[in-house]
Amino acid sequence: MDYVYYPGCSLETSGKAYDESVRFVFSQLGHRLLEIEDWNCCGATYYMATRETISLVISARNLALAEKLGQNLIAPCSSCYTILYKTNKILQSNPIMKAKVDQSLRRDKLSYNLSLKIRHPLEVLVTDIGLHAIQEKQTFSLRGLKVAPYYGCQIVRPDRGLDDKEDPQMMDKLLASLGAEVVPFAAKVRCCGGMLMTTFPEVALKLNREILETALRNKAEVIVTTCPLCQINLEAYQDKINKKFNTHFHLPILYFSQLVGLALGASPQQIGLHRQLIPFNFEAKLQEGLR
Amino acid sequence: MKKDTNYLQSNGYIQEKDKKLLDSFLLQVANIPGGESLRKCIQCGTCTGSCPVSYTMDITPREIIALFRAGDMESILASRTIWICASCYACTVRCPQGVQVTDLLYALKRLAIENNIFPKKFPVFALSQSFVNLTNRYGRSYEPGLILSYYLRTKPWQLLTLFPLFIKLLTRGRISLLPKKIKNTANFSKILNEAEIMEMIIPVRES
């Protein structure tokens, strides 16, 4: 099947490995990702929080461009996913806003006809494509790898009926079906602080410390994320956390799509493992598990 | 066409300056899907208890709603609460009454900006401003530019501490030194200019 693809700004830069691994997984499973032509920034939480109409217009430009390519729009970044989903919902339910947005888009001869469904790749993998189809293409087992599935905030919240919002299961099931050992992880939907790492670092460092600690206490060897901001917060600031709280974290932080890619036979390069700040030495570990 | 927001109003005596703020807030609330459930708040405090950052707020989310009901909009807008919210939506999904707490805080942020009620160099607003400026110019977010402009505005002396991380990300191809731009920036600006006008149009109530 074809899916319309919205990478978003982070996936072009700091979250490049997320983009690489999502593309690998979908093509390996025989599905095409059609990237939106000349997409723009979704506006992110910051725009949405400060300028209402403009943020909706910016976001809707992507929807208008996407609509030309198909009906299912995939956005891997949790923030993009939430913003695009929210925009779609507001435009569908608020005719005044819809009129304002239409009027603005008309300046570039664009229009949005409300036909899109906004999807997250995790949801598409688990519900559309299905665990069975993924297992059929599996060439490498994740057996013996202890993973803590970290969903963060914006996949399960606000509630879209995708999964349980306190104890989501999609990623747990996906990784378990590929052989990984999913450890109990009470912090799976706790907030990483998002951009607070820049604005109020002392607050964000505390939040990330708690998440890392919970994972480690349950013997996780890797935390698996669904969001580029969670990934970088948890990975890039472990040094600072260690210094501030006198801890010794050195935990690899991966995207779920990287592990799925591995299971589907990707080389480390193909799924961006060379971009990790804290290396993930999967070979030694997984060979050990295979024995 | 404006939705009727009278039923959300509080009954007590409200000062003139708060009345104006209250009116524009209610207008914003009317635009939030499910925003009207604000009236159902039972002050149980589940929002505050669920909030990962409430420990560092000066006014808790529950208290924000209590102050709104008392008509004290100025205190709300001057608080650091609305800026420290990380948009995790934990309060929103747990609220037993369906109050859209996160979206209400967004509305309050917009109100604070419109009315210029907040410390000038307050970090979160400076970050939003930098973000908005860069996105308008390039059509895409530009991380190094965002961080640079933010630090220059708020804490320039700390820029050096970012250098080790910057190098690490750069060598792994995780930072793009030059901004990625959309192709059609001219037409993008046209859309933005029109949206700027649309932003100012407030629908009037049918007589």
Tab-separated table of C-alpha atoms in Angstrom:
chain	number	residue	atom	x	y	z
A	1	MET	CA	0.000	0.000	0.000
A	2	ASP	CA	1.020	3.625	-0.464
A	3	TYR	CA	1.243	6.029	2.452
A	4	VAL	CA	1.764	9.775	2.256
A	5	TYR	CA	4.865	10.644	4.250
A	6	TYR	CA	5.579	13.738	6.301
A	7	PRO	CA	9.126	13.497	7.726
A	8	GLY	CA	9.138	16.813	9.611
A	9	CYS	CA	12.113	19.009	10.442
A	10	SER	CA	13.718	16.893	13.187
A	11	LEU	CA	13.872	13.844	10.952
A	12	GLU	CA	16.009	15.796	8.517
A	13	THR	CA	18.620	16.598	11.144
A	14	SER	CA	18.887	15.403	14.754
A	15	GLY	CA	16.418	12.563	14.185
A	16	LYS	CA	17.874	11.429	10.857
A	17	ALA	CA	18.125	7.831	12.066
A	18	TYR	CA	14.371	7.798	12.669
A	19	ASP	CA	13.748	8.822	9.050
A	20	GLU	CA	16.243	6.278	7.711
A	21	SER	CA	14.833	3.414	9.742
A	22	VAL	CA	11.160	4.193	9.040
A	23	ARG	CA	11.886	4.314	5.323
A	24	PHE	CA	13.808	1.046	5.526
A	25	VAL	CA	11.056	-0.751	7.437
A	26	PHE	CA	8.252	0.320	5.135
A	27	SER	CA	10.120	-0.512	1.953
A	28	GLN	CA	11.208	-3.871	3.387
A	29	LEU	CA	7.563	-4.660	4.125
A	30	GLY	CA	6.576	-3.739	0.579
A	31	HIS	CA	4.866	-0.409	1.246
A	32	ARG	CA	5.642	2.862	-0.446
A	33	LEU	CA	6.118	6.149	1.386
A	34	LEU	CA	5.263	9.121	-0.821
A	35	GLU	CA	6.981	12.174	0.625
A	36	ILE	CA	4.936	15.365	0.462
A	37	GLU	CA	6.354	17.713	-2.160
A	38	ASP	CA	7.857	20.826	-0.531
A	39	TRP	CA	6.360	20.235	2.923
A	40	ASN	CA	6.911	22.886	5.590
A	41	CYS	CA	7.380	22.833	9.372
A	42	CYS	CA	4.198	21.678	11.137
A	43	GLY	CA	4.497	24.632	13.501
A	44	ALA	CA	5.236	22.403	16.492
A	45	THR	CA	3.947	22.963	19.984
A	46	TYR	CA	5.425	26.439	20.065
A	47	TYR	CA	3.559	27.890	17.159
A	48	MET	CA	0.313	26.235	18.206
A	49	ALA	CA	0.648	27.668	21.654
A	50	THR	CA	1.206	31.225	20.527
A	51	ARG	CA	-0.588	32.044	17.284
A	52	GLU	CA	-3.791	30.146	16.734
A	53	THR	CA	-4.930	30.874	13.174
A	54	ILE	CA	-1.449	31.101	11.680
A	55	SER	CA	-0.373	27.838	13.275
A	56	LEU	CA	-3.397	26.111	11.756
A	57	VAL	CA	-2.672	27.628	8.348
A	58	ILE	CA	0.967	26.496	8.384
A	59	SER	CA	-0.037	23.021	9.399
A	60	ALA	CA	-2.904	22.894	6.887
A	61	ARG	CA	-0.595	23.769	3.987
A	62	ASN	CA	0.948	20.328	4.513
A	63	LEU	CA	-2.465	18.705	4.606
A	64	ALA	CA	-3.434	20.402	1.346
A	65	LEU	CA	-0.244	19.180	-0.345
A	66	ALA	CA	-0.615	15.690	1.164
A	67	GLU	CA	-4.164	15.273	-0.029
A	68	LYS	CA	-2.942	15.236	-3.631
A	69	LEU	CA	-1.008	12.029	-2.912
A	70	GLY	CA	-3.385	9.859	-0.922
A	71	GLN	CA	-5.515	9.508	2.187
A	72	ASN	CA	-3.297	8.076	4.906
A	73	LEU	CA	-0.688	10.535	6.120
A	74	ILE	CA	2.153	9.132	8.229
A	75	ALA	CA	4.046	11.444	10.597
A	76	PRO	CA	6.719	9.734	12.742
A	77	CYS	CA	7.614	12.686	15.001
A	78	SER	CA	5.191	12.688	17.935
A	79	SER	CA	4.902	16.439	17.884
A	80	CYS	CA	4.201	16.670	14.130
A	81	TYR	CA	1.732	13.824	14.508
A	82	THR	CA	-0.119	15.603	17.308
A	83	ILE	CA	-0.153	18.978	15.548
A	84	LEU	CA	-1.320	17.605	12.187
A	85	TYR	CA	-3.945	15.453	13.891
A	86	LYS	CA	-5.198	18.392	15.915
A	87	THR	CA	-5.313	20.693	12.884
A	88	ASN	CA	-7.279	18.119	10.951
A	89	LYS	CA	-9.734	17.746	13.822
A	90	ILE	CA	-10.222	21.490	14.287
A	91	LEU	CA	-10.731	22.073	10.554
A	92	GLN	CA	-13.272	19.272	10.428
A	93	SER	CA	-15.270	20.627	13.348
A	94	ASN	CA	-14.903	24.399	13.191
A	95	PRO	CA	-16.283	26.021	10.018
A	96	ILE	CA	-15.066	29.505	10.972
A	97	MET	CA	-11.494	28.306	11.335
A	98	LYS	CA	-11.826	26.302	8.150
A	99	ALA	CA	-12.907	29.442	6.281
A	100	LYS	CA	-9.974	31.457	7.649
A	101	VAL	CA	-7.527	28.709	6.694
A	102	ASP	CA	-9.047	28.320	3.210
A	103	GLN	CA	-8.794	32.041	2.612
A	104	SER	CA	-5.082	31.982	3.498
A	105	LEU	CA	-4.212	28.862	1.490
A	106	ARG	CA	-5.920	30.339	-1.546
A	107	ARG	CA	-3.039	32.794	-1.832
A	108	ASP	CA	-0.951	29.880	-3.117
A	109	LYS	CA	-3.846	28.249	-4.991
A	110	LEU	CA	-4.100	25.507	-2.407
A	111	SER	CA	-7.125	24.010	-0.744
A	112	TYR	CA	-7.765	21.263	1.766
A	113	ASN	CA	-10.838	19.074	1.416
A	114	LEU	CA	-10.703	17.310	4.800
A	115	SER	CA	-10.124	13.841	3.352
A	116	LEU	CA	-6.958	12.851	5.250
A	117	LYS	CA	-6.410	10.445	8.095
A	118	ILE	CA	-3.387	11.339	10.226
A	119	ARG	CA	-1.498	8.229	11.321
A	120	HIS	CA	1.561	7.321	13.324
A	121	PRO	CA	3.907	4.686	11.829
A	122	LEU	CA	3.758	2.603	15.018
A	123	GLU	CA	-0.004	2.379	14.721
A	124	VAL	CA	0.197	1.575	11.002
A	125	LEU	CA	2.721	-1.198	11.624
A	126	VAL	CA	0.719	-2.805	14.397
A	127	THR	CA	-2.842	-2.382	13.110
A	128	ASP	CA	-2.702	-1.997	9.294
A	129	ILE	CA	0.256	-4.143	8.358
A	130	GLY	CA	0.022	-6.440	11.368
A	131	LEU	CA	2.526	-8.294	13.520
A	132	HIS	CA	2.096	-11.447	11.493
A	133	ALA	CA	3.159	-9.817	8.231
A	134	ILE	CA	6.195	-8.312	9.935
A	135	GLN	CA	7.202	-11.650	11.476
A	136	GLU	CA	6.982	-13.272	8.070
A	137	LYS	CA	9.668	-10.920	6.781
A	138	GLN	CA	11.812	-11.224	9.916
A	139	THR	CA	15.373	-12.456	9.343
A	140	PHE	CA	16.977	-11.650	12.672
A	141	SER	CA	15.699	-12.299	16.179
A	142	LEU	CA	15.845	-9.721	18.946
A	143	ARG	CA	15.856	-12.557	21.462
A	144	GLY	CA	17.734	-11.806	24.652
A	145	LEU	CA	17.500	-8.024	24.309
A	146	LYS	CA	15.856	-6.331	27.283
A	147	VAL	CA	13.967	-3.266	26.105
A	148	ALA	CA	12.032	-0.539	27.918
A	149	PRO	CA	9.345	0.803	25.540
A	150	TYR	CA	9.080	4.547	26.083
A	151	TYR	CA	5.985	6.083	24.491
A	152	GLY	CA	6.344	9.553	25.967
A	153	CYS	CA	3.421	11.917	25.731
A	154	GLN	CA	2.051	12.748	22.384
A	155	ILE	CA	1.485	9.304	20.883
A	156	VAL	CA	-1.099	8.332	23.470
A	157	ARG	CA	-2.194	11.779	24.580
A	158	PRO	CA	-4.475	13.568	24.019
A	159	ASP	CA	-6.650	10.493	23.750
A	160	ARG	CA	-7.322	9.385	20.181
A	161	GLY	CA	-8.497	5.900	21.122
A	162	LEU	CA	-5.341	4.376	19.606
A	163	ASP	CA	-4.119	2.589	22.663
A	164	ASP	CA	-4.478	2.598	26.436
A	165	LYS	CA	-3.394	6.035	27.593
A	166	GLU	CA	-1.917	4.941	30.920
A	167	ASP	CA	-0.426	1.610	29.860
A	168	PRO	CA	-0.138	1.523	26.071
A	169	GLN	CA	0.731	-1.826	24.479
A	170	MET	CA	1.424	-1.279	20.775
A	171	MET	CA	5.187	-1.039	21.041
A	172	ASP	CA	5.328	-3.754	23.731
A	173	LYS	CA	3.550	-6.191	21.432
A	174	LEU	CA	5.554	-5.220	18.372
A	175	LEU	CA	8.940	-5.654	20.056
A	176	ALA	CA	7.898	-8.815	21.888
A	177	SER	CA	6.683	-10.347	18.638
A	178	LEU	CA	10.178	-9.849	17.224
A	179	GLY	CA	11.728	-11.684	20.157
A	180	ALA	CA	12.757	-8.850	22.474
A	181	GLU	CA	12.151	-9.106	26.188
A	182	VAL	CA	9.964	-6.160	27.157
A	183	VAL	CA	10.686	-5.182	30.757
A	184	PRO	CA	8.030	-3.694	33.047
A	185	PHE	CA	8.368	0.061	32.643
A	186	ALA	CA	6.268	2.302	34.841
A	187	ALA	CA	7.639	5.464	33.224
A	188	LYS	CA	6.496	4.522	29.728
A	189	VAL	CA	4.168	7.510	29.386
A	190	ARG	CA	5.987	9.964	31.658
A	191	CYS	CA	6.992	13.271	30.088
A	192	CYS	CA	10.644	13.931	29.100
A	193	GLY	CA	10.068	17.649	29.405
A	194	GLY	CA	10.302	18.364	25.694
A	195	MET	CA	11.729	21.817	25.056
A	196	LEU	CA	12.050	22.444	28.797
A	197	MET	CA	15.551	20.996	28.318
A	198	THR	CA	16.374	24.322	26.706
A	199	THR	CA	14.198	26.665	28.737
A	200	PHE	CA	14.252	25.100	32.212
A	201	PRO	CA	17.048	22.510	32.084
A	202	GLU	CA	16.955	21.805	35.819
A	203	VAL	CA	13.351	20.624	35.471
A	204	ALA	CA	13.949	18.535	32.345
A	205	LEU	CA	17.094	16.892	33.742
A	206	LYS	CA	15.097	15.706	36.737
A	207	LEU	CA	12.330	14.258	34.534
A	208	ASN	CA	14.811	12.425	32.311
A	209	ARG	CA	16.724	11.085	35.274
A	210	GLU	CA	13.525	9.497	36.594
A	211	ILE	CA	12.809	7.833	33.257
A	212	LEU	CA	16.359	6.467	32.918
A	213	GLU	CA	16.340	5.250	36.500
A	214	THR	CA	13.047	3.398	36.099
A	215	ALA	CA	14.325	1.659	32.969
A	216	LEU	CA	17.577	0.674	34.597
A	217	ARG	CA	15.901	-0.575	37.757
A	218	ASN	CA	14.020	-3.049	35.569
A	219	LYS	CA	17.276	-4.145	33.923
A	220	ALA	CA	16.559	-2.602	30.528
A	221	GLU	CA	19.534	-2.568	28.165
A	222	VAL	CA	18.001	-0.063	25.825
A	223	ILE	CA	15.145	2.457	25.884
A	224	VAL	CA	13.034	2.503	22.747
A	225	THR	CA	11.323	5.757	21.770
A	226	THR	CA	8.792	7.017	19.234
A	227	CYS	CA	9.770	10.700	19.196
A	228	PRO	CA	12.900	12.617	18.117
A	229	LEU	CA	12.656	15.055	21.009
A	230	CYS	CA	12.359	12.276	23.622
A	231	GLN	CA	15.247	10.488	21.924
A	232	ILE	CA	17.621	13.424	22.058
A	233	ASN	CA	16.615	14.457	25.577
A	234	LEU	CA	17.186	10.963	26.932
A	235	GLU	CA	20.375	10.324	24.964
A	236	ALA	CA	22.285	13.586	24.721
A	237	TYR	CA	21.932	14.735	28.314
A	238	GLN	CA	22.965	11.591	30.190
A	239	ASP	CA	26.385	13.197	30.844
A	240	LYS	CA	24.747	16.238	32.398
A	241	ILE	CA	22.371	14.079	34.432
A	242	ASN	CA	25.270	11.972	35.703
A	243	LYS	CA	27.147	15.078	36.724
A	244	LYS	CA	24.192	16.726	38.416
A	245	PHE	CA	22.801	13.720	40.264
A	246	ASN	CA	25.988	11.687	40.651
A	247	THR	CA	24.572	8.785	38.645
A	248	HIS	CA	26.224	6.492	36.074
A	249	PHE	CA	23.794	6.218	33.185
A	250	HIS	CA	25.117	4.975	29.864
A	251	LEU	CA	22.001	3.611	28.237
A	252	PRO	CA	21.489	3.486	24.459
A	253	ILE	CA	18.296	5.204	23.277
A	254	LEU	CA	16.865	3.875	20.019
A	255	TYR	CA	13.808	4.453	17.864
A	256	PHE	CA	11.378	1.545	17.699
A	257	SER	CA	11.817	1.577	13.922
A	258	GLN	CA	15.555	0.919	14.312
A	259	LEU	CA	14.870	-2.308	16.194
A	260	VAL	CA	12.179	-3.356	13.729
A	261	GLY	CA	14.671	-2.584	10.951
A	262	LEU	CA	17.289	-4.782	12.596
A	263	ALA	CA	14.822	-7.630	12.844
A	264	LEU	CA	14.067	-7.186	9.154
A	265	GLY	CA	17.738	-7.591	8.309
A	266	ALA	CA	18.984	-4.007	8.072
A	267	SER	CA	22.679	-3.207	8.278
A	268	PRO	CA	23.581	-0.772	11.103
A	269	GLN	CA	24.188	1.921	8.488
A	270	GLN	CA	20.760	1.509	6.881
A	271	ILE	CA	18.954	2.320	10.114
A	272	GLY	CA	21.298	5.071	11.264
A	273	LEU	CA	22.932	3.223	14.160
A	274	HIS	CA	26.177	5.089	13.416
A	275	ARG	CA	24.403	8.257	14.541
A	276	GLN	CA	23.952	7.114	18.139
A	277	LEU	CA	25.759	9.201	20.748
A	278	ILE	CA	25.707	6.220	23.096
A	279	PRO	CA	26.556	3.232	20.921
A	280	PHE	CA	24.253	0.258	20.736
A	281	ASN	CA	26.436	-2.848	20.482
A	282	PHE	CA	23.668	-5.079	19.317
A	283	GLU	CA	25.725	-7.751	17.610
A	284	ALA	CA	27.546	-9.087	20.633
A	285	LYS	CA	24.387	-8.859	22.689
A	286	LEU	CA	22.047	-10.464	20.211
A	287	GLN	CA	24.455	-13.233	19.242
A	288	GLU	CA	24.696	-14.053	22.915
A	289	GLY	CA	20.938	-14.234	23.102
A	290	LEU	CA	20.751	-16.458	20.079
A	291	ARG	CA	22.936	-19.100	21.592
B	1	MET	CA	-21.734	32.984	14.505
B	2	LYS	CA	-19.805	33.207	17.759
B	3	LYS	CA	-20.655	30.483	20.229
B	4	ASP	CA	-22.479	31.678	23.323
B	5	THR	CA	-20.001	31.781	26.166
B	6	ASN	CA	-22.140	33.474	28.811
B	7	TYR	CA	-22.694	30.296	30.748
B	8	LEU	CA	-18.956	30.064	31.426
B	9	GLN	CA	-18.832	33.433	33.157
B	10	SER	CA	-18.400	33.731	36.867
B	11	ASN	CA	-20.945	35.552	39.016
B	12	GLY	CA	-18.826	37.562	41.388
B	13	TYR	CA	-17.625	41.144	41.114
B	14	ILE	CA	-14.973	41.460	38.426
B	15	GLN	CA	-12.674	44.415	37.879
B	16	GLU	CA	-12.786	46.225	34.529
B	17	LYS	CA	-9.298	45.195	33.409
B	18	ASP	CA	-10.033	41.553	34.163
B	19	LYS	CA	-13.354	41.734	32.312
B	20	LYS	CA	-11.658	42.449	29.006
B	21	LEU	CA	-9.163	39.615	29.504
B	22	LEU	CA	-11.945	37.281	30.521
B	23	ASP	CA	-13.885	38.081	27.361
B	24	SER	CA	-11.007	37.352	25.018
B	25	PHE	CA	-10.192	34.180	26.951
B	26	LEU	CA	-13.762	32.918	26.592
B	27	LEU	CA	-13.620	33.621	22.883
B	28	GLN	CA	-10.522	31.434	22.638
B	29	VAL	CA	-12.146	28.728	24.745
B	30	ALA	CA	-15.049	28.616	22.314
B	31	ASN	CA	-12.576	27.618	19.590
B	32	ILE	CA	-11.209	24.631	21.515
B	33	PRO	CA	-12.997	21.382	20.651
B	34	GLY	CA	-14.567	20.384	23.978
B	35	GLY	CA	-13.545	23.700	25.521
B	36	GLU	CA	-16.968	24.211	27.116
B	37	SER	CA	-16.307	21.377	29.588
B	38	LEU	CA	-14.340	23.961	31.555
B	39	ARG	CA	-17.568	24.680	33.415
B	40	LYS	CA	-17.656	21.111	34.725
B	41	CYS	CA	-14.407	21.351	36.704
B	42	ILE	CA	-14.965	19.922	40.203
B	43	GLN	CA	-11.653	21.172	41.622
B	44	CYS	CA	-10.540	17.635	42.430
B	45	GLY	CA	-6.877	18.360	41.676
B	46	THR	CA	-6.289	15.346	39.430
B	47	CYS	CA	-4.669	17.726	36.913
B	48	THR	CA	-2.189	19.002	39.464
B	49	GLY	CA	-1.473	15.509	40.758
B	50	SER	CA	-0.854	14.206	37.220
B	51	CYS	CA	1.353	17.095	36.139
B	52	PRO	CA	5.057	16.174	36.021
B	53	VAL	CA	6.080	19.810	36.469
B	54	SER	CA	3.452	21.097	38.925
B	55	TYR	CA	6.088	20.904	41.674
B	56	THR	CA	7.826	23.897	40.134
B	57	MET	CA	4.727	25.976	39.288
B	58	ASP	CA	3.699	28.993	41.336
B	59	ILE	CA	-0.005	28.389	40.684
B	60	THR	CA	-1.130	24.798	40.094
B	61	PRO	CA	-3.396	23.861	37.167
B	62	ARG	CA	-6.347	23.365	39.534
B	63	GLU	CA	-5.748	26.797	41.032
B	64	ILE	CA	-5.659	28.331	37.548
B	65	ILE	CA	-9.253	27.237	37.019
B	66	ALA	CA	-10.234	28.449	40.486
B	67	LEU	CA	-8.709	31.866	39.747
B	68	PHE	CA	-10.487	31.998	36.397
B	69	ARG	CA	-13.768	31.399	38.190
B	70	ALA	CA	-12.953	34.139	40.638
B	71	GLY	CA	-12.301	36.415	37.652
B	72	ASP	CA	-8.667	37.082	38.518
B	73	MET	CA	-7.198	36.824	35.030
B	74	GLU	CA	-4.220	39.055	35.725
B	75	SER	CA	-2.763	36.724	38.345
B	76	ILE	CA	-3.111	33.811	35.946
B	77	LEU	CA	-1.345	35.573	33.095
B	78	ALA	CA	1.476	36.749	35.312
B	79	SER	CA	2.180	33.218	36.554
B	80	ARG	CA	5.001	31.011	35.331
B	81	THR	CA	2.583	28.088	35.226
B	82	ILE	CA	1.309	28.654	31.705
B	83	TRP	CA	4.890	28.806	30.411
B	84	ILE	CA	6.287	25.831	32.234
B	85	CYS	CA	3.671	23.419	30.913
B	86	ALA	CA	5.478	20.928	28.636
B	87	SER	CA	2.291	19.981	26.732
B	88	CYS	CA	2.311	16.373	27.920
B	89	TYR	CA	-1.518	16.257	28.161
B	90	ALA	CA	-1.473	14.058	31.287
B	91	CYS	CA	-3.972	16.415	32.981
B	92	THR	CA	-6.251	16.441	29.943
B	93	VAL	CA	-6.572	12.684	29.563
B	94	ARG	CA	-7.008	12.079	33.293
B	95	CYS	CA	-9.526	14.826	34.046
B	96	PRO	CA	-12.701	13.027	35.138
B	97	GLN	CA	-14.780	15.929	33.817
B	98	GLY	CA	-13.207	16.177	30.371
B	99	VAL	CA	-11.684	19.614	30.915
B	100	GLN	CA	-9.177	20.352	28.113
B	101	VAL	CA	-6.570	21.690	30.523
B	102	THR	CA	-3.580	21.753	28.118
B	103	ASP	CA	-5.515	23.600	25.427
B	104	LEU	CA	-6.784	26.074	28.027
B	105	LEU	CA	-3.170	26.783	28.976
B	106	TYR	CA	-2.394	27.362	25.278
B	107	ALA	CA	-5.240	29.873	25.130
B	108	LEU	CA	-3.842	31.598	28.220
B	109	LYS	CA	-0.379	31.796	26.648
B	110	ARG	CA	-1.819	33.506	23.603
B	111	LEU	CA	-3.718	35.893	25.842
B	112	ALA	CA	-0.589	36.717	27.846
B	113	ILE	CA	1.299	37.501	24.651
B	114	GLU	CA	-1.508	39.637	23.211
B	115	ASN	CA	-1.662	41.647	26.410
B	116	ASN	CA	2.039	41.702	27.072
B	117	ILE	CA	1.656	40.409	30.599
B	118	PHE	CA	4.825	38.462	31.411
B	119	PRO	CA	8.464	39.109	32.243
B	120	LYS	CA	10.165	40.348	29.071
B	121	LYS	CA	13.105	37.968	29.049
B	122	PHE	CA	11.059	35.047	30.259
B	123	PRO	CA	12.718	32.052	28.592
B	124	VAL	CA	9.797	30.170	27.070
B	125	PHE	CA	8.340	33.126	25.275
B	126	ALA	CA	11.771	34.031	23.884
B	127	LEU	CA	12.042	30.503	22.510
B	128	SER	CA	8.615	30.687	20.856
B	129	GLN	CA	9.549	34.004	19.292
B	130	SER	CA	12.807	32.662	17.859
B	131	PHE	CA	10.988	29.595	16.592
B	132	VAL	CA	8.247	31.593	14.897
B	133	ASN	CA	10.719	34.001	13.241
B	134	LEU	CA	12.846	31.208	11.795
B	135	THR	CA	9.902	29.123	10.637
B	136	ASN	CA	8.371	32.109	8.879
B	137	ARG	CA	11.619	32.809	7.076
B	138	TYR	CA	12.577	29.303	5.948
B	139	GLY	CA	9.342	27.349	6.047
B	140	ARG	CA	11.190	24.767	8.119
B	141	SER	CA	12.569	24.730	11.597
B	142	TYR	CA	16.311	25.429	11.871
B	143	GLU	CA	17.669	23.923	15.063
B	144	PRO	CA	21.136	25.590	15.289
B	145	GLY	CA	19.594	28.979	14.465
B	146	LEU	CA	16.870	28.439	17.041
B	147	ILE	CA	19.259	27.526	19.839
B	148	LEU	CA	21.688	30.316	18.930
B	149	SER	CA	19.048	33.015	18.772
B	150	TYR	CA	17.444	31.756	21.986
B	151	TYR	CA	20.699	31.713	23.954
B	152	LEU	CA	21.722	35.125	22.652
B	153	ARG	CA	18.409	36.503	23.919
B	154	THR	CA	18.465	34.842	27.315
B	155	LYS	CA	21.781	33.402	28.488
B	156	PRO	CA	24.602	34.121	25.981
B	157	TRP	CA	27.334	33.236	28.495
B	158	GLN	CA	26.093	29.641	28.503
B	159	LEU	CA	26.526	29.148	24.756
B	160	LEU	CA	29.998	27.671	25.214
B	161	THR	CA	28.669	24.833	27.360
B	162	LEU	CA	26.740	23.570	24.336
B	163	PHE	CA	29.844	23.186	22.230
B	164	PRO	CA	30.771	19.552	23.088
B	165	LEU	CA	27.262	18.325	22.251
B	166	PHE	CA	27.226	20.414	19.092
B	167	ILE	CA	30.424	18.721	17.879
B	168	LYS	CA	29.142	15.253	18.749
B	169	LEU	CA	25.928	15.797	16.811
B	170	LEU	CA	27.743	17.419	13.920
B	171	THR	CA	30.147	14.508	13.427
B	172	ARG	CA	27.215	12.099	13.350
B	173	GLY	CA	25.384	14.049	10.691
B	174	ARG	CA	22.703	15.126	13.132
B	175	ILE	CA	23.051	18.870	12.663
B	176	SER	CA	22.670	20.785	9.453
B	177	LEU	CA	24.752	23.960	9.599
B	178	LEU	CA	22.775	25.690	6.892
B	179	PRO	CA	19.012	26.016	7.167
B	180	LYS	CA	16.878	23.669	5.077
B	181	LYS	CA	14.417	25.804	3.205
B	182	ILE	CA	11.230	25.046	1.398
B	183	LYS	CA	11.378	25.759	-2.343
B	184	ASN	CA	8.514	28.132	-2.561
B	185	THR	CA	9.278	30.651	0.180
B	186	ALA	CA	7.666	33.494	-1.798
B	187	ASN	CA	4.271	31.832	-1.907
B	188	PHE	CA	4.696	30.643	1.654
B	189	SER	CA	5.019	34.284	2.719
B	190	LYS	CA	1.858	35.147	0.803
B	191	ILE	CA	-0.013	32.508	2.768
B	192	LEU	CA	1.462	33.773	6.034
B	193	ASN	CA	0.535	37.377	5.296
B	194	GLU	CA	-3.031	36.424	4.589
B	195	ALA	CA	-3.104	34.264	7.742
B	196	GLU	CA	-1.822	37.266	9.702
B	197	ILE	CA	-4.921	39.179	8.607
B	198	MET	CA	-7.171	36.194	9.324
B	199	GLU	CA	-5.678	35.981	12.830
B	200	MET	CA	-7.115	39.407	13.599
B	201	ILE	CA	-10.613	38.696	12.388
B	202	ILE	CA	-12.856	37.887	15.288
B	203	PRO	CA	-16.238	36.464	14.375
B	204	VAL	CA	-19.129	38.528	15.709
B	205	ARG	CA	-22.198	37.216	17.424
B	206	GLU	CA	-25.359	36.963	15.356
B	207	SER	CA	-27.991	39.451	16.473
